[in-house]
Tab-separated table of C-alpha atoms and ligand atoms in Angstrom:
chain	number	residue	atom	x	y	z
A	27	MET	CA	7.604	33.452	20.569
A	28	ILE	CA	5.204	30.957	21.161
A	29	LEU	CA	6.471	28.340	18.935
A	30	SER	CA	3.778	24.721	19.019
A	31	GLU	CA	5.366	21.593	20.657
A	32	ARG	CA	5.176	20.144	17.932
A	33	VAL	CA	7.691	22.565	16.286
A	34	ARG	CA	9.630	22.570	19.241
A	35	ASN	CA	10.140	19.155	20.102
A	36	SER	CA	11.172	18.095	16.239
A	37	LEU	CA	14.166	17.265	15.527
A	38	VAL	CA	15.929	18.609	12.265
A	39	SER	CA	16.100	15.809	9.488
A	40	SER	CA	19.402	14.742	9.580
A	41	THR	CA	19.731	13.917	6.102
A	42	VAL	CA	18.504	16.983	4.719
A	43	SER	CA	20.327	18.995	7.286
A	44	ILE	CA	23.863	17.465	6.570
A	45	ALA	CA	23.170	17.637	2.656
A	46	ASP	CA	22.602	21.169	3.403
A	47	LYS	CA	25.682	21.822	5.890
A	48	THR	CA	27.766	20.196	3.060
A	49	GLN	CA	26.615	22.845	0.136
A	50	LYS	CA	27.380	25.524	2.383
A	51	LEU	CA	30.506	24.482	3.515
A	52	ARG	CA	31.593	24.415	-0.635
A	53	GLU	CA	29.434	27.740	-1.239
A	54	HIS	CA	32.493	28.884	1.634
A	55	GLY	CA	34.825	27.053	-0.987
A	56	GLU	CA	35.818	24.389	0.548
A	57	THR	CA	36.277	20.576	-0.874
A	58	VAL	CA	33.414	18.171	0.786
A	59	PHE	CA	33.131	15.127	-0.130
A	60	ASP	CA	29.443	14.760	0.643
A	61	PHE	CA	27.996	10.836	0.418
A	62	SER	CA	25.108	11.993	2.671
A	63	ALA	CA	21.567	12.386	1.151
A	64	GLY	CA	20.598	9.841	-1.203
A	65	ARG	CA	20.616	11.806	-4.546
A	66	ALA	CA	22.666	10.691	-7.164
A	67	PHE	CA	25.354	12.449	-8.891
A	68	GLU	CA	23.482	12.118	-12.819
A	69	PRO	CA	20.860	14.074	-14.118
A	70	THR	CA	17.332	13.797	-14.766
A	71	PRO	CA	17.742	12.105	-18.257
A	72	ALA	CA	17.190	14.507	-20.964
A	73	TYR	CA	14.187	12.859	-22.579
A	74	ILE	CA	12.099	14.047	-19.445
A	75	THR	CA	13.433	17.258	-18.796
A	76	ASN	CA	12.803	18.157	-22.775
A	77	ALA	CA	9.275	16.768	-22.832
A	78	THR	CA	8.639	19.148	-19.698
A	79	ILE	CA	10.787	22.114	-21.250
A	80	HIS	CA	8.200	21.873	-24.045
A	81	ALA	CA	4.917	22.000	-22.114
A	82	MET	CA	5.522	24.877	-20.352
A	83	GLN	CA	6.665	26.799	-23.544
A	84	ASN	CA	3.092	25.193	-24.319
A	85	GLY	CA	1.181	27.046	-21.995
A	86	ASP	CA	1.278	23.650	-19.525
A	87	THR	CA	1.543	26.062	-16.555
A	88	HIS	CA	-1.887	26.174	-14.240
A	89	GLN	CA	-3.124	24.046	-11.905
A	90	THR	CA	-4.526	20.596	-12.519
A	91	MET	CA	-7.141	18.454	-11.104
A	92	ALA	CA	-6.513	17.458	-7.209
A	93	ARG	CA	-6.055	14.055	-8.336
A	94	GLY	CA	-3.174	14.990	-10.977
A	95	LYS	CA	-3.713	14.825	-14.491
A	96	THR	CA	-5.635	11.929	-16.204
A	97	SER	CA	-2.799	11.621	-18.542
A	98	TYR	CA	-0.122	11.173	-15.676
A	99	ARG	CA	-3.085	8.439	-13.675
A	100	GLU	CA	-3.512	6.607	-16.997
A	101	ALA	CA	0.508	6.619	-17.511
A	102	ILE	CA	0.716	5.654	-14.074
A	103	ALA	CA	-1.832	2.845	-14.541
A	104	VAL	CA	0.692	1.230	-17.226
A	105	LYS	CA	3.445	1.306	-15.453
A	106	LEU	CA	1.713	-0.427	-12.147
A	107	ALA	CA	0.797	-3.225	-14.529
A	108	ARG	CA	4.194	-3.476	-16.262
A	109	ASP	CA	6.874	-3.584	-13.264
A	110	ASN	CA	4.805	-3.659	-10.522
A	111	GLY	CA	1.973	-6.897	-11.865
A	112	ILE	CA	-1.180	-4.132	-10.680
A	113	ILE	CA	-3.986	-3.469	-12.303
A	114	ALA	CA	-5.172	-0.146	-11.162
A	115	ASN	CA	-7.917	2.074	-11.974
A	116	PRO	CA	-6.286	5.494	-12.704
A	117	GLU	CA	-9.750	7.455	-12.150
A	118	THR	CA	-10.500	6.102	-8.808
A	119	GLU	CA	-7.260	4.554	-7.033
A	120	ILE	CA	-4.250	7.056	-7.569
A	121	ILE	CA	-3.287	9.941	-6.903
A	122	ALA	CA	-0.245	12.257	-7.919
A	123	THR	CA	2.161	13.426	-5.129
A	124	MET	CA	5.103	15.814	-4.202
A	125	GLY	CA	7.609	12.782	-3.727
A	126	CYS	CA	6.932	9.797	-1.125
A	127	LYS	CA	7.360	12.404	1.730
A	128	GLN	CA	4.128	14.557	0.951
A	129	GLY	CA	2.606	11.005	-0.024
A	130	LEU	CA	3.858	9.601	3.668
A	131	MET	CA	2.339	12.890	5.273
A	132	ILE	CA	-1.485	12.356	3.544
A	133	SER	CA	-1.613	9.117	4.034
A	134	LEU	CA	-1.012	9.303	7.714
A	135	LEU	CA	-3.204	12.681	8.138
A	136	ALA	CA	-5.924	10.190	6.826
A	137	THR	CA	-5.249	7.319	8.778
A	138	ILE	CA	-4.221	8.082	12.146
A	139	ASN	CA	-5.666	9.721	15.025
A	140	PRO	CA	-3.850	11.370	18.076
A	141	GLY	CA	-2.662	8.809	20.295
A	142	ASP	CA	-2.457	5.959	17.636
A	143	GLU	CA	0.291	3.643	17.295
A	144	VAL	CA	2.504	3.023	14.067
A	145	ILE	CA	4.680	0.591	14.048
A	146	VAL	CA	8.239	1.862	12.352
A	147	GLU	CA	10.889	-0.548	11.425
A	148	ASN	CA	14.307	0.371	13.788
A	149	PRO	CA	16.509	1.171	11.939
A	150	CYS	CA	13.793	3.217	9.645
A	151	PHE	CA	13.750	6.671	7.017
A	152	VAL	CA	14.383	9.576	9.313
A	153	SER	CA	11.207	11.205	8.517
A	154	TYR	CA	8.953	8.720	9.794
A	155	LYS	CA	8.504	8.980	13.439
A	156	GLN	CA	9.278	12.438	12.740
A	157	ILE	CA	5.729	12.482	11.095
A	158	ILE	CA	4.131	10.384	12.458
A	159	GLN	CA	4.406	13.111	15.991
A	160	TYR	CA	3.780	15.759	14.318
A	161	LEU	CA	0.185	14.244	13.926
A	162	GLY	CA	0.118	13.148	17.891
A	163	GLY	CA	0.837	9.810	16.880
A	164	ILE	CA	2.998	7.526	18.805
A	165	PRO	CA	5.435	5.319	16.440
A	166	VAL	CA	6.539	2.194	18.036
A	167	GLU	CA	10.133	-0.125	17.119
A	168	VAL	CA	10.565	-2.964	15.726
A	169	THR	CA	14.150	-4.039	15.823
A	170	LEU	CA	15.814	-4.838	12.190
A	171	SER	CA	18.536	-7.089	12.936
A	172	GLU	CA	21.545	-7.810	10.552
A	173	GLU	CA	21.670	-11.337	12.014
A	174	ASN	CA	18.256	-11.820	10.301
A	175	ASN	CA	19.502	-9.866	7.187
A	176	PHE	CA	17.528	-6.602	8.531
A	177	ARG	CA	14.076	-8.442	8.340
A	178	TRP	CA	11.825	-8.429	11.625
A	179	THR	CA	9.731	-11.852	12.490
A	180	LYS	CA	6.292	-12.556	12.975
A	181	THR	CA	6.674	-12.565	16.800
A	182	GLN	CA	8.363	-9.445	16.756
A	183	LEU	CA	6.044	-7.532	14.915
A	184	GLU	CA	2.683	-9.147	16.779
A	185	ALA	CA	4.730	-8.138	20.106
A	186	ALA	CA	4.036	-4.765	19.113
A	187	ILE	CA	0.637	-4.305	18.794
A	188	THR	CA	-1.633	-3.083	21.150
A	189	ARG	CA	-4.879	-2.019	21.020
A	190	LYS	CA	-3.825	1.070	19.901
A	191	THR	CA	-1.754	0.043	17.094
A	192	ARG	CA	-3.437	1.615	13.887
A	193	ALA	CA	-0.940	1.454	10.989
A	194	ILE	CA	2.658	-0.438	10.504
A	195	ILE	CA	4.674	1.443	7.826
A	196	VAL	CA	6.801	-0.482	5.468
A	197	CYS	CA	10.475	-0.052	3.766
A	198	SER	CA	11.063	-2.219	1.179
A	199	PRO	CA	13.841	-1.787	-0.531
A	200	HIS	CA	14.702	-0.648	3.044
A	201	ASN	CA	16.372	2.329	3.573
A	202	PRO	CA	18.678	2.205	5.265
A	203	THR	CA	19.886	-1.437	5.045
A	204	GLY	CA	19.072	-2.150	1.301
A	205	THR	CA	16.830	-5.254	2.907
A	206	VAL	CA	14.234	-6.559	-0.287
A	207	HIS	CA	11.558	-8.026	1.852
A	208	ASN	CA	10.766	-11.193	0.497
A	209	SER	CA	7.162	-12.648	0.189
A	210	GLU	CA	7.389	-14.503	3.251
A	211	ASP	CA	8.030	-11.223	4.648
A	212	LEU	CA	5.339	-9.506	3.100
A	213	GLN	CA	3.310	-12.396	4.119
A	214	ILE	CA	3.727	-11.912	7.671
A	215	ILE	CA	2.674	-8.460	7.415
A	216	ALA	CA	-0.398	-9.274	5.588
A	217	GLU	CA	-1.892	-11.623	8.507
A	218	ILE	CA	-0.747	-9.349	11.060
A	219	SER	CA	-2.643	-6.596	9.051
A	220	THR	CA	-5.253	-8.432	7.755
A	221	LYS	CA	-6.018	-9.747	11.864
A	222	TYR	CA	-5.977	-6.580	13.930
A	223	ASN	CA	-7.312	-4.382	10.956
A	224	LEU	CA	-4.406	-1.925	11.044
A	225	ILE	CA	-3.479	0.530	7.381
A	226	VAL	CA	0.055	-0.351	5.986
A	227	ILE	CA	2.048	2.192	3.922
A	228	THR	CA	4.562	0.980	2.392
A	229	ASP	CA	7.818	2.730	0.916
A	230	GLU	CA	8.896	1.652	-2.345
A	231	VAL	CA	10.775	4.462	-3.508
A	232	TYR	CA	13.604	2.196	-4.216
A	233	GLU	CA	11.832	-0.105	-6.420
A	234	ARG	CA	13.130	-0.058	-9.475
A	235	VAL	CA	17.035	0.089	-8.548
A	236	VAL	CA	17.349	-3.660	-7.382
A	237	TRP	CA	20.666	-5.428	-7.728
A	238	GLY	CA	21.063	-8.422	-8.097
A	239	GLY	CA	18.774	-11.342	-8.406
A	240	ASN	CA	16.626	-10.142	-5.963
A	241	LYS	CA	13.061	-9.214	-7.310
A	242	HIS	CA	11.003	-6.309	-5.528
A	243	LEU	CA	7.101	-7.034	-4.260
A	244	ASN	CA	3.986	-5.256	-4.071
A	245	LEU	CA	2.254	-5.642	-0.621
A	246	ALA	CA	-0.724	-4.377	-2.412
A	247	SER	CA	-0.773	-7.403	-4.668
A	248	PHE	CA	-1.088	-9.626	-2.344
A	249	PRO	CA	-4.828	-11.208	-2.374
A	250	GLY	CA	-7.102	-9.030	-0.309
A	251	MET	CA	-4.373	-6.272	0.877
A	252	LYS	CA	-4.837	-3.590	-1.861
A	253	GLU	CA	-7.805	-2.298	0.387
A	254	ARG	CA	-5.814	-1.799	3.524
A	255	THR	CA	-2.209	-0.896	1.769
A	256	ILE	CA	-0.834	2.417	0.669
A	257	THR	CA	1.728	2.303	-1.445
A	258	LEU	CA	4.202	5.425	-1.989
A	259	MET	CA	6.016	5.278	-5.030
A	260	SER	CA	8.214	8.266	-6.686
A	261	PHE	CA	10.698	9.435	-9.418
A	262	THR	CA	12.791	10.998	-7.192
A	263	LYS	CA	14.978	7.925	-7.120
A	264	SER	CA	15.305	5.774	-10.100
A	265	PHE	CA	15.849	8.808	-12.343
A	266	SER	CA	17.069	10.695	-10.618
A	267	MET	CA	14.846	13.433	-9.719
A	268	GLY	CA	15.031	14.268	-6.656
A	269	GLY	CA	14.432	18.343	-7.238
A	270	TRP	CA	11.062	17.457	-8.860
A	271	ARG	CA	9.301	16.395	-6.474
A	272	VAL	CA	6.676	14.090	-7.630
A	273	GLY	CA	5.353	10.694	-7.145
A	274	PHE	CA	1.847	8.871	-6.217
A	275	ILE	CA	0.027	6.880	-4.069
A	276	TYR	CA	-1.860	3.711	-5.093
A	277	SER	CA	-4.370	2.288	-2.857
A	278	GLY	CA	-8.412	1.747	-2.697
A	279	ALA	CA	-10.754	4.318	-3.581
A	280	GLU	CA	-11.968	5.158	-0.229
A	281	ILE	CA	-8.865	5.789	0.798
A	282	ILE	CA	-7.735	8.108	-2.300
A	283	ASN	CA	-11.075	9.709	-1.895
A	284	GLN	CA	-10.432	10.651	1.764
A	285	ILE	CA	-6.969	11.627	0.705
A	286	GLU	CA	-7.985	13.839	-2.325
A	287	LYS	CA	-9.872	15.859	0.279
A	288	LEU	CA	-6.631	16.631	1.553
A	289	GLN	CA	-4.730	17.391	-1.519
A	290	GLN	CA	-7.390	19.998	-2.234
A	291	HIS	CA	-6.812	22.411	0.677
A	292	LEU	CA	-2.666	21.871	1.213
A	293	ILE	CA	-1.613	21.416	-1.997
A	294	THR	CA	-4.698	22.082	-4.586
A	295	SER	CA	-2.604	20.199	-7.187
A	296	VAL	CA	0.960	18.433	-7.941
A	297	ASN	CA	3.193	21.183	-10.105
A	298	SER	CA	1.250	21.030	-13.375
A	299	PHE	CA	3.948	20.622	-16.014
A	300	VAL	CA	6.224	18.149	-13.685
A	301	GLN	CA	3.411	15.493	-14.175
A	302	VAL	CA	4.495	15.998	-17.596
A	303	GLY	CA	7.951	15.105	-17.084
A	304	ALA	CA	6.610	12.007	-14.758
A	305	THR	CA	4.661	10.751	-16.761
A	306	ILE	CA	7.358	10.630	-19.615
A	307	ALA	CA	9.248	8.600	-16.663
A	308	CYS	CA	5.791	5.727	-16.353
A	309	GLY	CA	7.211	4.963	-20.199
A	310	GLU	CA	9.879	2.049	-20.606
A	311	PRO	CA	13.178	3.312	-19.234
A	312	ASP	CA	15.555	4.757	-21.605
A	313	ALA	CA	19.014	3.244	-23.069
A	314	GLU	CA	20.489	6.287	-20.575
A	315	VAL	CA	18.077	5.390	-17.731
A	316	LEU	CA	19.193	1.522	-18.152
A	317	ASN	CA	22.969	2.920	-18.381
A	318	TYR	CA	22.289	4.984	-14.703
A	319	TRP	CA	20.656	1.615	-12.895
A	320	ALA	CA	23.724	-0.475	-14.370
A	321	GLU	CA	26.083	1.814	-13.476
A	322	TRP	CA	24.631	2.264	-9.804
A	323	GLU	CA	25.004	-1.620	-8.892
A	324	LYS	CA	28.568	-1.156	-9.735
A	325	LYS	CA	29.250	1.894	-7.412
A	326	VAL	CA	27.455	0.084	-4.944
A	327	GLU	CA	29.330	-3.274	-5.216
A	328	PHE	CA	32.407	-0.670	-5.468
A	329	VAL	CA	31.789	0.919	-2.895
A	330	THR	CA	30.680	-2.375	0.037
A	331	SER	CA	33.747	-4.225	-1.008
A	332	THR	CA	35.885	-1.401	-0.418
A	333	ILE	CA	34.717	-1.082	2.905
A	334	ASN	CA	35.087	-3.598	3.209
A	335	SER	CA	38.484	-4.617	3.150
A	336	LEU	CA	39.063	-1.275	5.190
A	337	GLN	CA	39.642	-3.138	9.446
A	338	GLY	CA	37.372	-1.653	11.494
A	339	LEU	CA	34.591	-1.095	9.067
A	340	SER	CA	32.219	-4.242	7.401
A	341	CYS	CA	28.915	-4.130	5.070
A	342	ARG	CA	26.461	-6.300	3.219
A	343	MET	CA	26.085	-5.176	-0.649
A	344	PRO	CA	22.358	-4.418	-0.429
A	345	ASP	CA	19.760	-5.859	-2.151
A	346	ALA	CA	18.742	-2.743	-3.527
A	347	GLY	CA	19.206	0.738	-3.594
A	348	PHE	CA	21.731	3.289	-2.685
A	349	TYR	CA	23.170	3.061	0.142
A	350	ALA	CA	25.998	1.029	2.304
A	351	TRP	CA	25.181	0.686	5.924
A	352	THR	CA	28.073	0.244	7.262
A	353	LYS	CA	28.807	-1.493	10.572
A	354	ILE	CA	31.449	0.296	12.896
A	355	ASN	CA	33.603	-2.390	14.440
A	356	ILE	CA	35.817	-0.056	16.370
A	357	PRO	CA	35.546	-0.580	20.575
A	358	GLY	CA	34.738	2.132	22.205
A	359	ILE	CA	33.430	4.147	18.516
A	360	HIS	CA	29.631	4.884	17.765
A	361	SER	CA	28.258	6.483	15.315
A	362	GLY	CA	27.546	10.007	15.715
A	363	GLU	CA	31.189	10.925	16.908
A	364	PHE	CA	32.231	8.880	14.003
A	365	SER	CA	30.209	10.483	11.463
A	366	LYS	CA	31.191	14.035	13.263
A	367	MET	CA	34.935	14.014	13.559
A	368	LEU	CA	35.217	12.487	9.879
A	369	LEU	CA	33.369	15.672	8.573
A	370	GLU	CA	35.322	17.842	10.790
A	371	LYS	CA	39.183	15.850	9.781
A	372	GLU	CA	38.702	14.464	5.864
A	373	ARG	CA	35.837	16.669	4.780
A	374	VAL	CA	33.661	13.335	4.312
A	375	ALA	CA	30.026	13.683	5.129
A	376	VAL	CA	28.107	10.182	5.901
A	377	VAL	CA	24.670	9.705	7.820
A	378	ASP	CA	24.724	9.102	11.332
A	379	GLY	CA	22.782	6.046	11.950
A	380	THR	CA	21.802	6.978	14.973
A	381	SER	CA	19.147	9.035	13.334
A	382	PHE	CA	17.448	5.537	11.498
A	383	GLY	CA	17.139	4.593	15.202
A	384	ASP	CA	18.779	3.370	18.072
A	385	ALA	CA	19.732	0.280	16.109
A	386	GLY	CA	21.961	2.533	14.026
A	387	LYS	CA	24.472	3.174	16.674
A	388	TYR	CA	27.740	1.078	15.760
A	389	TYR	CA	26.404	2.141	11.776
A	390	PHE	CA	26.566	4.873	9.579
A	391	ARG	CA	25.045	5.389	5.637
A	392	PHE	CA	26.941	5.529	2.692
A	393	THR	CA	25.811	6.801	-0.172
A	394	CYS	CA	27.294	5.750	-3.368
A	395	VAL	CA	25.846	6.807	-6.538
A	396	LYS	CA	28.219	9.691	-7.156
A	397	SER	CA	31.156	10.210	-9.176
A	398	TRP	CA	33.836	7.772	-9.810
A	399	ASP	CA	36.313	10.438	-8.765
A	400	GLU	CA	34.253	11.732	-5.478
A	401	LEU	CA	34.422	7.798	-5.032
A	402	GLU	CA	37.175	6.906	-4.929
A	403	GLU	CA	38.549	10.565	-2.906
A	404	GLY	CA	35.789	10.199	-0.460
A	405	LEU	CA	36.905	6.248	0.068
A	406	ARG	CA	40.943	7.188	0.519
A	407	ARG	CA	39.742	9.222	2.947
A	408	LEU	CA	37.737	7.041	4.733
A	409	ARG	CA	40.349	4.766	4.993
A	410	ASN	CA	43.027	7.026	6.062
A	411	PHE	CA	40.010	8.249	9.088
A	412	THR	CA	39.410	4.859	10.357
A	413	LYS	CA	43.177	3.642	10.165
A	414	CYS	CA	43.640	6.405	12.893
A	415	LEU	CA	41.139	5.112	15.018
A	416	LEU	CA	42.522	1.708	15.349
B	512	LIG	N1	15.682	9.960	0.984
B	512	LIG	C1	16.592	10.303	1.122
B	512	LIG	C2	17.852	9.692	2.004
B	512	LIG	O1	17.222	9.157	2.682
B	512	LIG	C3	16.929	11.828	0.660
B	512	LIG	C4	17.055	12.889	2.115
B	512	LIG	C5	15.487	13.354	2.433
B	512	LIG	O2	14.599	13.873	1.676
B	512	LIG	O3	15.319	13.074	3.369
B	512	LIG	O4	19.015	10.365	2.056
């Protein structure tokens, strides 16, 4: 059978494939502790689900406008003004997506040609480089080092630019390191992207789950940046809505117009009733959601402090997000074998740091937003396992 080079050269998604593997093991009756993909343990809050069921029962089961329902886009505009200080025109500057990944795909389809270079962070979310390559683009990595709190410098960023550079993908709050880019970081990106006429795609899926005194900032709200920034947001993480596959893009009208054509051909529209749930999620979060966020912060603190108490491992409390990005300080042991053996010996699944880029060779990613019981047992097993390696 002759298949495309695109698929033959493609790696699997390590986050999705390890989560699938653990699910399969469970279906075969095995006990597995899954801290791999960033999927919270809690269900979607009832006020969101109930409104969606009601919409389905009332016949809201047909395709919508390719841009998404007017009511959804209007709710997004209210959310952007309230949470992000962005004044968006819901008619021209917003389009509904099936989560950030699909948003990224259409953003790149709209902006890069084969042979164009796209700057990504190293480490970065596992699907960025792959999607760029599907489109014939070339990912160019800029390394984020722990010593620099997982930020890039202006010199590093500028050094990565060539005549072929077309776009930069920035993830803030960052997956997997948990860094929130401050205004100085974003100013650097604004300056460089303006100087070299680049598009910036910002993945802001963790914008609402920010810990301590940290504050999420939007590049699009920096002077002159709206027209060259494509902001990706979704409800997957903050509202435990991963299975809904829903989010949106905010950008200048010209980009949204072009993306709309892609959306018409590729998916027609985002599922109609799912947009009703997402519309509700754009409102002020209710007590249940606020309680989720408070619990998650406690869990992230618990996991990071427990890991730091283990000999041979260390991690920072992230500024935001679900993950303990954990450094393996055991001579001769790198992430690939560590993660593989941890699953084999202790039935604990984490994500091998290398899947986020070679800067992750001595790290693994542990998702903290699981049940307290799972966390306690999973960390006990992690302790056992690490002890044996020392
Ligand atoms: N984005 C999440 C993660 O980093 C979910 C998995 C995925 O969609 O790749 O784990």
